[in-house]
PDB file of C-alpha atoms in Angstrom:
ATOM      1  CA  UNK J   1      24.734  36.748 -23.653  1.00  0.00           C
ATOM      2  CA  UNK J   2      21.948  35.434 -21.660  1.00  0.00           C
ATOM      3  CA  UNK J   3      24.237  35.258 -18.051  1.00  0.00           C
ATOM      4  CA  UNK J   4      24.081  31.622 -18.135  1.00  0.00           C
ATOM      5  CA  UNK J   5      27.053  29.735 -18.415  1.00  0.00           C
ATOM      6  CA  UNK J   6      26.603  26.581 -20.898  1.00  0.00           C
ATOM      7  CA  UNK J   7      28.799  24.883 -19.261  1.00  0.00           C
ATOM      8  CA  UNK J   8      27.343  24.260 -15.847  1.00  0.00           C
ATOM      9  CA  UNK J   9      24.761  22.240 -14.942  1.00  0.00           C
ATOM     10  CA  UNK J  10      21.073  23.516 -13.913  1.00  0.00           C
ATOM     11  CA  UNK J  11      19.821  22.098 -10.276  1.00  0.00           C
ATOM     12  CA  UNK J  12      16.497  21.001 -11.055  1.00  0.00           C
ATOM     13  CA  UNK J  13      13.475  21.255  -8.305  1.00  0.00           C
ATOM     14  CA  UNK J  14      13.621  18.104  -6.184  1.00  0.00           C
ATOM     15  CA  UNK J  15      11.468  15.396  -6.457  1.00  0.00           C
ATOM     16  CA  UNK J  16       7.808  16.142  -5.786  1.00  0.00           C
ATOM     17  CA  UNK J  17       6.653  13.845  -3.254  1.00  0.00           C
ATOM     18  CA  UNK J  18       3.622  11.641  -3.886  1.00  0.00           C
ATOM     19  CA  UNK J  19       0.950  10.827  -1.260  1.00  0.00           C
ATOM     20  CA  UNK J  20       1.356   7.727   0.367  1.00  0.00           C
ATOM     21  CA  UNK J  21      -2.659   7.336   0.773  1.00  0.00           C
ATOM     22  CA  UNK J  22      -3.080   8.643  -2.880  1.00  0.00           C
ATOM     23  CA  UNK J  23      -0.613   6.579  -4.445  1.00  0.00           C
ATOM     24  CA  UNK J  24      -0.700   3.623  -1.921  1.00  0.00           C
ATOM     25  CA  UNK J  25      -4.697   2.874  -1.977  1.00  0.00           C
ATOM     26  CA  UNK J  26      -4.676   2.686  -5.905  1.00  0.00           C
ATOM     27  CA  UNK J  27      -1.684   0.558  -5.992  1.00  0.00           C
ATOM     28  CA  UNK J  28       0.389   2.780  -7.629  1.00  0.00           C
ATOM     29  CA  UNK J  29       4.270   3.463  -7.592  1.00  0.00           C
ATOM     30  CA  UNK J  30       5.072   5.933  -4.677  1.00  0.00           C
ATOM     31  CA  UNK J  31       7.944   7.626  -6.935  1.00  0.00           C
ATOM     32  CA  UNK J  32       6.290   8.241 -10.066  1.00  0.00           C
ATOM     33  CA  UNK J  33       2.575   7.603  -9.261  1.00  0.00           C
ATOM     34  CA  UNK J  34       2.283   5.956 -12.728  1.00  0.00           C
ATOM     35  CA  UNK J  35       3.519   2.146 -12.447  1.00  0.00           C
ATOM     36  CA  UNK J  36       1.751  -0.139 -10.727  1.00  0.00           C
ATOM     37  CA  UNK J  37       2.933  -1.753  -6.882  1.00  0.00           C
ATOM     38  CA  UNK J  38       1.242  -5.238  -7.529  1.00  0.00           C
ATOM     39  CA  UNK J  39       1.529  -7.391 -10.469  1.00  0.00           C
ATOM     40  CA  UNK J  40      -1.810  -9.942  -8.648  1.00  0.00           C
ATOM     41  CA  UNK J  41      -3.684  -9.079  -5.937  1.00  0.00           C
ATOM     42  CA  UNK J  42      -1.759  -8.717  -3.184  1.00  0.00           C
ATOM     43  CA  UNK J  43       1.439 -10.214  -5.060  1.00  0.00           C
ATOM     44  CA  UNK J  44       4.485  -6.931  -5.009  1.00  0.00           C
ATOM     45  CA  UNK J  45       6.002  -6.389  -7.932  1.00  0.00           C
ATOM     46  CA  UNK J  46      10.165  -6.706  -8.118  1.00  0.00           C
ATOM     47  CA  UNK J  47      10.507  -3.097  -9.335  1.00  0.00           C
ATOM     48  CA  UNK J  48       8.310  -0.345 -11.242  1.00  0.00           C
ATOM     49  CA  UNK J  49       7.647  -0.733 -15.190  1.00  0.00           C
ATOM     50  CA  UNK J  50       7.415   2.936 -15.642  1.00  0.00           C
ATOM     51  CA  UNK J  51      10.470   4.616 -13.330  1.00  0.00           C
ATOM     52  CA  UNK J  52      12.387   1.314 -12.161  1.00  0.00           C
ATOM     53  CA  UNK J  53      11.812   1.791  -8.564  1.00  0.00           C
ATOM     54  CA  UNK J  54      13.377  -1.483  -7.046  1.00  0.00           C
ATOM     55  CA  UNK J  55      10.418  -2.297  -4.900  1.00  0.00           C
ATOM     56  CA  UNK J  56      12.547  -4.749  -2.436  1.00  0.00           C
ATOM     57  CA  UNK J  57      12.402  -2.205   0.073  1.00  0.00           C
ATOM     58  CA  UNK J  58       8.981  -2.464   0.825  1.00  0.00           C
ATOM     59  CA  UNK J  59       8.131  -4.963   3.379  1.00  0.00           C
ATOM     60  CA  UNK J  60       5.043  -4.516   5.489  1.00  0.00           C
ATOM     61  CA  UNK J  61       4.459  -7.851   6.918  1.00  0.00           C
ATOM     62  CA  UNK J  62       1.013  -8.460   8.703  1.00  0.00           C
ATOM     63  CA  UNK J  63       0.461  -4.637   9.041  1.00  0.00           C
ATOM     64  CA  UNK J  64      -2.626  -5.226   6.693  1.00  0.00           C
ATOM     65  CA  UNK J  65      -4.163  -7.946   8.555  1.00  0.00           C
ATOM     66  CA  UNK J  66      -3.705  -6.060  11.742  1.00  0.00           C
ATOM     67  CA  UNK J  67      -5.549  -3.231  10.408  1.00  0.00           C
ATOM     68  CA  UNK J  68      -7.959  -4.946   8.815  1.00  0.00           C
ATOM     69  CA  UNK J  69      -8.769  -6.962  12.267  1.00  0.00           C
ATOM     70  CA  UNK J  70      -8.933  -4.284  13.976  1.00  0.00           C
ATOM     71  CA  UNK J  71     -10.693  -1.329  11.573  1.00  0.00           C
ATOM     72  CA  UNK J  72     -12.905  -3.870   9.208  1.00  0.00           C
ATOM     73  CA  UNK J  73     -13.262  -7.415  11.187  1.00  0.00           C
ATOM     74  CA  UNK J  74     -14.899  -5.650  14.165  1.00  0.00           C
ATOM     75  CA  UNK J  75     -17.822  -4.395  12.686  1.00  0.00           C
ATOM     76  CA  UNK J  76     -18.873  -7.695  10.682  1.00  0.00           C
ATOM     77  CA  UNK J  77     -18.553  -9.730  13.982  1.00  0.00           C
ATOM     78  CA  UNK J  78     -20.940  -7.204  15.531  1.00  0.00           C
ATOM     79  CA  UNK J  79     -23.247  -6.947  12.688  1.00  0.00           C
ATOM     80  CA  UNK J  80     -22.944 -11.156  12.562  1.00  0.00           C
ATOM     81  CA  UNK J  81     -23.831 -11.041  16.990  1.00  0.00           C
ATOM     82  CA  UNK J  82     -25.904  -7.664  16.643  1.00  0.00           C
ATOM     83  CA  UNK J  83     -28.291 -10.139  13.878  1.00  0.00           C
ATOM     84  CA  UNK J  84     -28.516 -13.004  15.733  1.00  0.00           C
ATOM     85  CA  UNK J  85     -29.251 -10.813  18.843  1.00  0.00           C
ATOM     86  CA  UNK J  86     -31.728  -8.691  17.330  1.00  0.00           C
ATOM     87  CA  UNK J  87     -33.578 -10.881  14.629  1.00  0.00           C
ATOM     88  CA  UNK J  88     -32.697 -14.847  15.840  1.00  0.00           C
ATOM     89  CA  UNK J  89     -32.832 -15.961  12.504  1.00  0.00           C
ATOM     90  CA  UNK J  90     -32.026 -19.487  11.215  1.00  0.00           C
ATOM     91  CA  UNK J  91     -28.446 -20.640  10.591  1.00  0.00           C
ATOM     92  CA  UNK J  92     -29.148 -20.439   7.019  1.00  0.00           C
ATOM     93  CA  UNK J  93     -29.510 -16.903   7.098  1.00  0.00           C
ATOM     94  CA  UNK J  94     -26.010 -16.417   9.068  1.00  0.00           C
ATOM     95  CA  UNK J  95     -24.566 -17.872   6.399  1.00  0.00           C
ATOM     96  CA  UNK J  96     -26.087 -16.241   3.202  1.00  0.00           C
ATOM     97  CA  UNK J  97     -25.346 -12.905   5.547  1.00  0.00           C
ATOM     98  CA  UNK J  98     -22.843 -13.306   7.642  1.00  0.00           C
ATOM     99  CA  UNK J  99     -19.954 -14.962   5.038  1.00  0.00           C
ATOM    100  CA  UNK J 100     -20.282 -12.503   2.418  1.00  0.00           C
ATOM    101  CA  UNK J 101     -20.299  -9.639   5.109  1.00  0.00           C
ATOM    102  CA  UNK J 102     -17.037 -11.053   6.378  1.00  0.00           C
ATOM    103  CA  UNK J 103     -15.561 -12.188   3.150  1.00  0.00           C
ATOM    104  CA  UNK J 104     -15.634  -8.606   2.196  1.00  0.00           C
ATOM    105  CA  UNK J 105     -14.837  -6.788   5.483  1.00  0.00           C
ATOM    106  CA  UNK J 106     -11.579  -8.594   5.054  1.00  0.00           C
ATOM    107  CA  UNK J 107     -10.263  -9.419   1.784  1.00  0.00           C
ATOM    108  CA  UNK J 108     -11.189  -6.359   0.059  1.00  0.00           C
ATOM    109  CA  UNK J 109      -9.521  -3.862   2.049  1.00  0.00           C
ATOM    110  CA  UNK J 110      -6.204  -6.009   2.366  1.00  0.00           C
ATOM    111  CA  UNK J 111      -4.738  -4.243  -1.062  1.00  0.00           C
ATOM    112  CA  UNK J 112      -5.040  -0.913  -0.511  1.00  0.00           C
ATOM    113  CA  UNK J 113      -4.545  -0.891   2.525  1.00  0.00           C
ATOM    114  CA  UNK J 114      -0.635  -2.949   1.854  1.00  0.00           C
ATOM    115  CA  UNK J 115      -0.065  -0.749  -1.118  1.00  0.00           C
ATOM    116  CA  UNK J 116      -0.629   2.154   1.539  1.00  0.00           C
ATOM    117  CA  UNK J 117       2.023   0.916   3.654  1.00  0.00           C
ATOM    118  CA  UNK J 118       4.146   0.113   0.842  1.00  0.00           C
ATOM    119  CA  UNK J 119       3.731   3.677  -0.074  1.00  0.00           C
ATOM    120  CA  UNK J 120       4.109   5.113   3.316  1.00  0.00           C
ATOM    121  CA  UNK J 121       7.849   3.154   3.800  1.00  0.00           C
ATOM    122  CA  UNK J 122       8.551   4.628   0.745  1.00  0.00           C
ATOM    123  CA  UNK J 123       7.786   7.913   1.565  1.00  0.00           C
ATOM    124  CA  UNK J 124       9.330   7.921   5.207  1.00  0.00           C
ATOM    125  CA  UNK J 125      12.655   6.417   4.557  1.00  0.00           C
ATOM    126  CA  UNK J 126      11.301   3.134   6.640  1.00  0.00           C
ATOM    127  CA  UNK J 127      14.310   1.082   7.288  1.00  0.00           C
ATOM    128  CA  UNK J 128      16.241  -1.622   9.994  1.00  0.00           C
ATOM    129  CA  UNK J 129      18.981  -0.165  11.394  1.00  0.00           C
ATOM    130  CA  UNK J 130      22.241  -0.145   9.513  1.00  0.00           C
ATOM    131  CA  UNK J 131      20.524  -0.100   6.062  1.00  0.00           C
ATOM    132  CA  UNK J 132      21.116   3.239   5.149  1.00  0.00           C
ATOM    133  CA  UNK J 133      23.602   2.278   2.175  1.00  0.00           C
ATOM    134  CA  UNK J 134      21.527  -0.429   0.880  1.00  0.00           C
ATOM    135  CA  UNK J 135      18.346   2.029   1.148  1.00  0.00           C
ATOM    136  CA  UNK J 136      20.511   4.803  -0.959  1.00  0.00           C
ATOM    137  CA  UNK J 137      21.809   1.468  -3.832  1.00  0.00           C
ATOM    138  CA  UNK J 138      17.962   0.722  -4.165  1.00  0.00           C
ATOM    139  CA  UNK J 139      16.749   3.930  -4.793  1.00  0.00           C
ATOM    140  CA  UNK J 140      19.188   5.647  -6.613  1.00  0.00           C
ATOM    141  CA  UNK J 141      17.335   7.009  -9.857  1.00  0.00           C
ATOM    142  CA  UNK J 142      18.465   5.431 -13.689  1.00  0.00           C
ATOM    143  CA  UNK J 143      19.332   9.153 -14.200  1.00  0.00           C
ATOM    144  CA  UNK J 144      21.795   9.695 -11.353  1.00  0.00           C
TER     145      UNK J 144
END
């Protein structure tokens, strides 16, 4: 015999916890790191397709547009004054620059930097007070 009893169940190695950057910036599921967080661009899905992850949790609220104001906005508005300061050139010119500049200083980074956060809740346990039993109902793995 072996010294195993048949019988008893095996404790298997806990869950191996995903990177809320790695997982979060891609848009991927913070559990499995397979399904995806967003089903349109910034739309969150109701659960993962891969591991069933209810997603409902996850509820970061302007957080992106806070850090995009502060972390992306900034710099395009002083590029935008720094041009017009330095170069004075016709309003034209503002605009063929400056929208685009602006346009992508904030709408690009708003998805990764929400799936991050999504990610990030995820990982931390992020929860209201008095939530604890709801937070254990929605993440309570299919094979539990």
């Amino acid at each position: 015999m072996d010294g195993i009893d048949k019988g008893t169940e095996v404790p298997t190695a806990p869950p191996v916890r995903l990177s809320a950057v790695q997982t979060g910036v891609r848009g991927l599921c913070p559990r499995c790191g397979k399904g995806q967080i967003f089903k349109g661009f910034l739309t969150v899905r109701d659960h993962c397709e891969v591991c069933g992850l209810d997603y409902s949790f996850a509820d970061p609220a302007d957080g992106p547009a806070v850090f995009v104001q502060l972390f992306a906005c900034v710099p395009g508005v002083i590029f935008i004054v720094m041009l017009e300061i330095l170069a004075r050139p016709p309003l034209w010119v503002h605009l063929l620059v400056g929208v685009p500049v602006l346009l992508l200083t904030t709408v690009l980074p708003l998805r990764p930097i929400k799936g991050w956060l999504i990610a990030a809740q995820y990982n931390t346990r992020a929860q209201e007070a008095g939530t604890s039993a709801l937070w254990e109902k929605l993440h309570k793995r299919p094979d539990e």
